[in-house]
């Protein structure tokens, strides 16, 4: 039950972020590619609530597709956003659709060929690359440290997922590591939303 209920924060922050992306340009997004990228990201985050809940109500491989698909949309969108902000606007904007398709194809490849390697690359490569890019490449905006906070909480989420059973036993079979993983992972879009709300153009 808690593995289902703990998905509610994804829906809330996904919808909030999606509204703020488009309502009077609250986030002050100056590039069209940013608008598309962040829109895809928040759609993916909100969809996690439905896909993950659907899977946890009756776990099986067929339902797991709908759990992983929205996460992949969110991951690949972030990569495109980072390219727009830190590398090149045009290249980043042009990469949105190919990256989304690559993520979707990795899910389908796993489903039909029972091979998780492409999906693992799509999921974990951004987790490694984005923090390094955040440190090494000059930011376009202020408050870029929120990227690192988001990465840290995602790392905590993966640790909690790996320690699912020990955490469940430690809490006397009340809260599993996977439930805590959902809550920590939901902090990722929270930090990124705070970043968008606070940031301004970085002055040279």
Coordinates of C-alpha atoms in Angstrom, one line a residue, residues 20-22 25-32 34-36 38-39 85 141 196 199:
X20 CA 4.4 27.1 -13.6
X21 CA 6.2 26.3 -16.8
X22 CA 3.3 27.9 -18.8
X25 CA 6.1 32.2 -17.7
X26 CA 6.6 32.0 -13.9
X27 CA 10.0 30.3 -14.3
X28 CA 11.1 33.0 -16.8
X29 CA 12.2 30.4 -19.3
X30 CA 13.9 32.5 -22.0
X31 CA 14.5 29.7 -24.6
X32 CA 11.8 27.8 -26.5
X34 CA 13.8 25.0 -22.3
X35 CA 10.0 25.3 -22.4
X36 CA 9.7 22.0 -24.3
X38 CA 10.9 21.2 -18.9
X39 CA 7.4 20.5 -20.1
X85 CA 21.9 25.3 -20.8
X141 CA 21.8 30.6 -14.5
X196 CA 13.7 27.3 -11.5
X199 CA 17.3 31.4 -10.5

